[in-house]
Coordinates of C-alpha atoms in Angstrom, one line a residue:
Chain A
G1 CA 39.5 -18.4 31.7
Q2 CA 39.8 -20.9 28.9
S3 CA 41.6 -24.1 28.5
L4 CA 41.4 -26.8 25.9
E5 CA 42.8 -30.3 26.3
Q6 CA 43.8 -32.6 23.5
P7 CA 45.8 -35.9 23.4
S8 CA 49.4 -35.2 22.6
E9 CA 49.8 -37.9 20.0
V10 CA 47.7 -40.3 17.9
T11 CA 49.0 -43.0 15.5
A12 CA 47.1 -44.8 12.8
V13 CA 47.6 -46.7 9.5
E14 CA 46.7 -45.6 6.0
G15 CA 43.0 -46.1 5.2
A16 CA 42.0 -46.2 8.8
I17 CA 39.7 -43.8 10.7
V18 CA 41.0 -41.7 13.6
Q19 CA 39.3 -39.4 16.1
I20 CA 41.0 -36.5 17.8
N21 CA 39.2 -35.3 20.9
C22 CA 39.1 -31.8 22.4
T23 CA 37.7 -31.1 25.9
Y24 CA 37.4 -27.5 27.0
Q25 CA 36.7 -25.3 30.0
T26 CA 35.5 -21.9 29.0
S27 CA 32.8 -19.5 30.1
G28 CA 30.9 -18.6 26.9
F29 CA 32.3 -19.1 23.4
Y30 CA 31.2 -18.8 19.8
G31 CA 32.1 -22.3 18.6
L32 CA 34.9 -24.8 18.1
S33 CA 37.4 -24.6 15.2
W34 CA 40.0 -27.0 14.0
Y35 CA 43.3 -26.3 12.3
Q36 CA 45.9 -28.5 10.7
Q37 CA 49.7 -27.8 10.7
H38 CA 52.3 -29.7 8.9
D39 CA 55.9 -29.7 10.2
G40 CA 57.6 -26.5 9.4
G41 CA 54.4 -25.0 8.0
A42 CA 51.7 -22.6 9.2
P43 CA 48.3 -23.7 10.6
T44 CA 45.5 -23.9 8.1
F45 CA 41.8 -23.8 8.9
L46 CA 39.9 -27.1 8.6
S47 CA 36.4 -26.7 10.1
Y48 CA 34.2 -24.8 12.4
N49 CA 31.2 -25.9 14.5
A50 CA 29.0 -23.0 15.5
L51 CA 26.3 -25.3 16.8
D52 CA 26.1 -28.8 18.4
G53 CA 26.3 -31.6 15.9
L54 CA 28.4 -33.0 13.1
E55 CA 29.9 -30.9 10.3
E56 CA 31.3 -32.9 7.3
T57 CA 33.9 -31.7 4.8
G58 CA 35.1 -34.4 2.6
R59 CA 37.1 -37.0 4.5
F60 CA 37.1 -34.8 7.6
S61 CA 34.2 -34.3 10.0
S62 CA 34.0 -32.3 13.2
F63 CA 31.6 -32.6 16.1
L64 CA 30.6 -30.4 19.0
S65 CA 28.6 -31.0 22.2
R66 CA 28.3 -27.9 24.3
S67 CA 26.5 -29.7 27.1
D68 CA 29.5 -32.1 27.4
S69 CA 32.1 -29.4 26.8
Y70 CA 33.5 -31.7 24.2
G71 CA 34.3 -31.9 20.5
Y72 CA 36.2 -34.1 18.1
L73 CA 37.8 -34.1 14.7
L74 CA 37.2 -37.3 12.7
L75 CA 39.6 -38.2 9.8
Q76 CA 38.5 -41.0 7.5
E77 CA 40.4 -42.9 4.8
L78 CA 43.7 -41.7 6.3
Q79 CA 46.5 -40.8 3.9
M80 CA 50.1 -40.3 4.6
K81 CA 49.7 -36.6 3.9
D82 CA 47.4 -36.4 6.9
S83 CA 50.4 -36.7 9.2
A84 CA 50.4 -33.3 10.9
S85 CA 49.4 -31.6 14.1
Y86 CA 45.8 -30.8 14.7
F87 CA 44.6 -28.0 17.0
C88 CA 41.2 -27.1 18.3
A89 CA 40.3 -23.5 19.2
V90 CA 37.6 -21.5 20.8
R91 CA 36.7 -17.8 20.7
S92 CA 35.5 -16.1 23.9
H93 CA 32.2 -14.2 23.9
N94 CA 33.6 -11.6 26.2
T95 CA 37.1 -10.9 24.9
D96 CA 37.1 -12.1 21.3
K97 CA 40.3 -13.9 22.0
L98 CA 40.8 -17.0 19.9
I99 CA 42.6 -19.6 22.1
F100 CA 44.2 -22.8 20.8
G101 CA 44.6 -26.2 22.4
T102 CA 48.1 -27.7 22.8
G103 CA 47.6 -29.8 19.7
T104 CA 47.6 -33.5 18.7
R105 CA 50.3 -34.9 16.6
L106 CA 48.9 -37.5 14.1
Q107 CA 51.3 -40.0 12.6
V108 CA 50.0 -42.1 9.7
F109 CA 51.9 -45.3 8.9
P110 CA 51.9 -47.3 5.7
Chain B
N1 CA 46.8 -12.2 -3.4
A2 CA 49.7 -12.6 -1.0
G3 CA 47.4 -13.2 2.1
V4 CA 49.4 -12.7 5.3
T5 CA 53.1 -11.8 4.9
Q6 CA 55.5 -11.8 7.8
T7 CA 59.0 -10.2 7.9
P8 CA 61.6 -11.2 8.7
K9 CA 61.4 -15.0 8.3
F10 CA 64.4 -15.6 10.5
R11 CA 66.3 -13.5 13.0
V12 CA 69.0 -14.1 15.6
L13 CA 69.2 -11.5 18.4
K14 CA 71.5 -11.1 21.4
T15 CA 69.9 -10.7 24.8
G16 CA 68.8 -7.1 25.4
Q17 CA 68.5 -6.2 21.7
S18 CA 65.2 -4.9 20.4
M19 CA 63.4 -5.8 17.2
T20 CA 60.1 -5.5 15.4
L21 CA 58.2 -8.2 13.5
L22 CA 56.0 -6.9 10.7
C23 CA 52.8 -8.6 9.6
A24 CA 50.9 -7.3 6.6
Q25 CA 47.6 -8.6 5.2
D26 CA 45.9 -7.7 1.9
M27 CA 42.5 -9.2 2.6
N28 CA 41.0 -6.2 4.3
H29 CA 40.5 -8.2 7.5
E30 CA 39.5 -6.4 10.7
Y31 CA 41.1 -8.8 13.2
M32 CA 44.8 -9.6 13.5
Y33 CA 46.7 -11.7 16.0
W34 CA 50.2 -12.6 17.1
Y35 CA 50.9 -16.1 18.4
R36 CA 54.0 -17.8 19.5
Q37 CA 54.6 -21.5 19.2
D38 CA 57.0 -23.5 21.3
P39 CA 57.5 -27.3 21.3
G40 CA 54.7 -29.0 23.3
M41 CA 53.0 -25.7 24.0
G42 CA 50.8 -25.2 21.0
L43 CA 49.9 -21.7 19.9
R44 CA 49.7 -19.1 22.6
L45 CA 48.1 -15.7 21.9
I46 CA 50.4 -12.8 22.6
H47 CA 48.4 -9.8 21.5
Y48 CA 45.5 -9.2 19.2
S49 CA 43.6 -6.4 17.5
V50 CA 39.9 -6.1 16.5
G51 CA 40.4 -3.0 14.4
E52 CA 42.7 -0.2 13.3
G53 CA 44.0 1.7 16.3
T54 CA 43.0 -1.0 18.8
T55 CA 45.1 -3.7 20.6
A56 CA 44.5 -6.1 23.4
K57 CA 46.5 -8.5 25.5
G58 CA 46.4 -12.2 24.9
E59 CA 47.6 -15.1 27.1
V60 CA 51.3 -14.2 27.2
P61 CA 51.7 -10.5 26.6
D62 CA 54.7 -9.7 28.9
G63 CA 57.8 -8.5 27.1
Y64 CA 56.0 -7.6 23.9
N65 CA 54.3 -4.6 22.5
V66 CA 52.1 -4.2 19.5
S67 CA 50.7 -1.5 17.2
R68 CA 48.0 -1.4 14.6
L69 CA 48.3 2.1 13.1
K70 CA 47.0 0.9 9.7
K71 CA 44.4 -1.8 9.1
Q72 CA 46.6 -3.9 7.0
N73 CA 49.6 -4.0 9.3
F74 CA 50.2 -5.4 12.8
L75 CA 53.6 -4.9 14.4
L76 CA 55.0 -7.0 17.2
G77 CA 57.9 -5.4 19.2
L78 CA 60.4 -6.8 21.6
E79 CA 62.0 -4.0 23.5
S80 CA 64.7 -6.1 25.3
A81 CA 64.9 -9.6 24.0
A82 CA 65.4 -12.5 26.4
P83 CA 66.3 -16.2 25.6
S84 CA 62.8 -17.1 26.8
Q85 CA 61.4 -15.3 23.7
T86 CA 63.2 -17.8 21.4
S87 CA 60.2 -19.1 19.5
V88 CA 58.4 -19.3 16.2
Y89 CA 56.0 -16.4 15.8
F90 CA 52.8 -16.5 13.7
C91 CA 50.7 -13.7 12.6
A92 CA 47.1 -14.3 11.6
S93 CA 44.1 -12.3 10.4
S94 CA 40.4 -12.9 10.1
P95 CA 37.3 -11.0 8.9
R96 CA 34.9 -9.8 11.6
S97 CA 32.1 -11.8 10.0
G98 CA 34.1 -15.0 9.9
A99 CA 36.2 -14.4 12.9
N100 CA 36.9 -18.1 13.6
V101 CA 38.6 -18.6 10.2
L102 CA 42.1 -17.4 10.6
T103 CA 44.6 -17.0 7.8
F104 CA 48.1 -17.5 9.1
G105 CA 51.4 -16.1 7.8
A106 CA 54.4 -18.4 7.2
G107 CA 56.0 -17.7 10.6
S108 CA 59.0 -15.9 11.8
R109 CA 61.7 -17.9 13.6
L110 CA 63.4 -15.9 16.3
T111 CA 66.5 -17.0 18.3
V112 CA 67.7 -15.0 21.3
L113 CA 71.2 -15.8 22.4

């Protein structure tokens, strides 16, 4: 089976850097994805790591280490609008299911 | 383009009633999914489809049925609604070649009394 663990909540101030971790237990997957969801809204795709290493997209970066079964999303120069929930997700090689973690709620304070 | 459209957006049911949620996408995506989201539980996969005419069970399929008769539509049915099915339901789609990039609909909030 697959399970992904994330911290339930993270807080930070504007301009700071925050890291949201995702640890997983799964037998064979294609890569690690990250999604953002604002309150009352739908999830939107942020990034995808197919291989180990760091992927950078503007203020957001995502990292994957398959040997450690671990990944993280790094948000830099935090803005108030970054207050949202963030989900990691993996797709199984065997079933093509895309399974999400329980999500991390990020609160950014002035 | 409309992307992924879900109907209805809101619905209140009584226990035992049946209903169907409709998801339509206009991006010619092969894969479609139904998730439910409950407080503190994240997104849980109910059923999914990797192509027209095919469906498969996700993590929490009990009490739901699905059909994918046309590539652009994915229907989620509740035959006999229960209060435990009160939730926000999200439909999503993705292309086969970029299957990790899901486009979500706006969600359907269902309350079962």
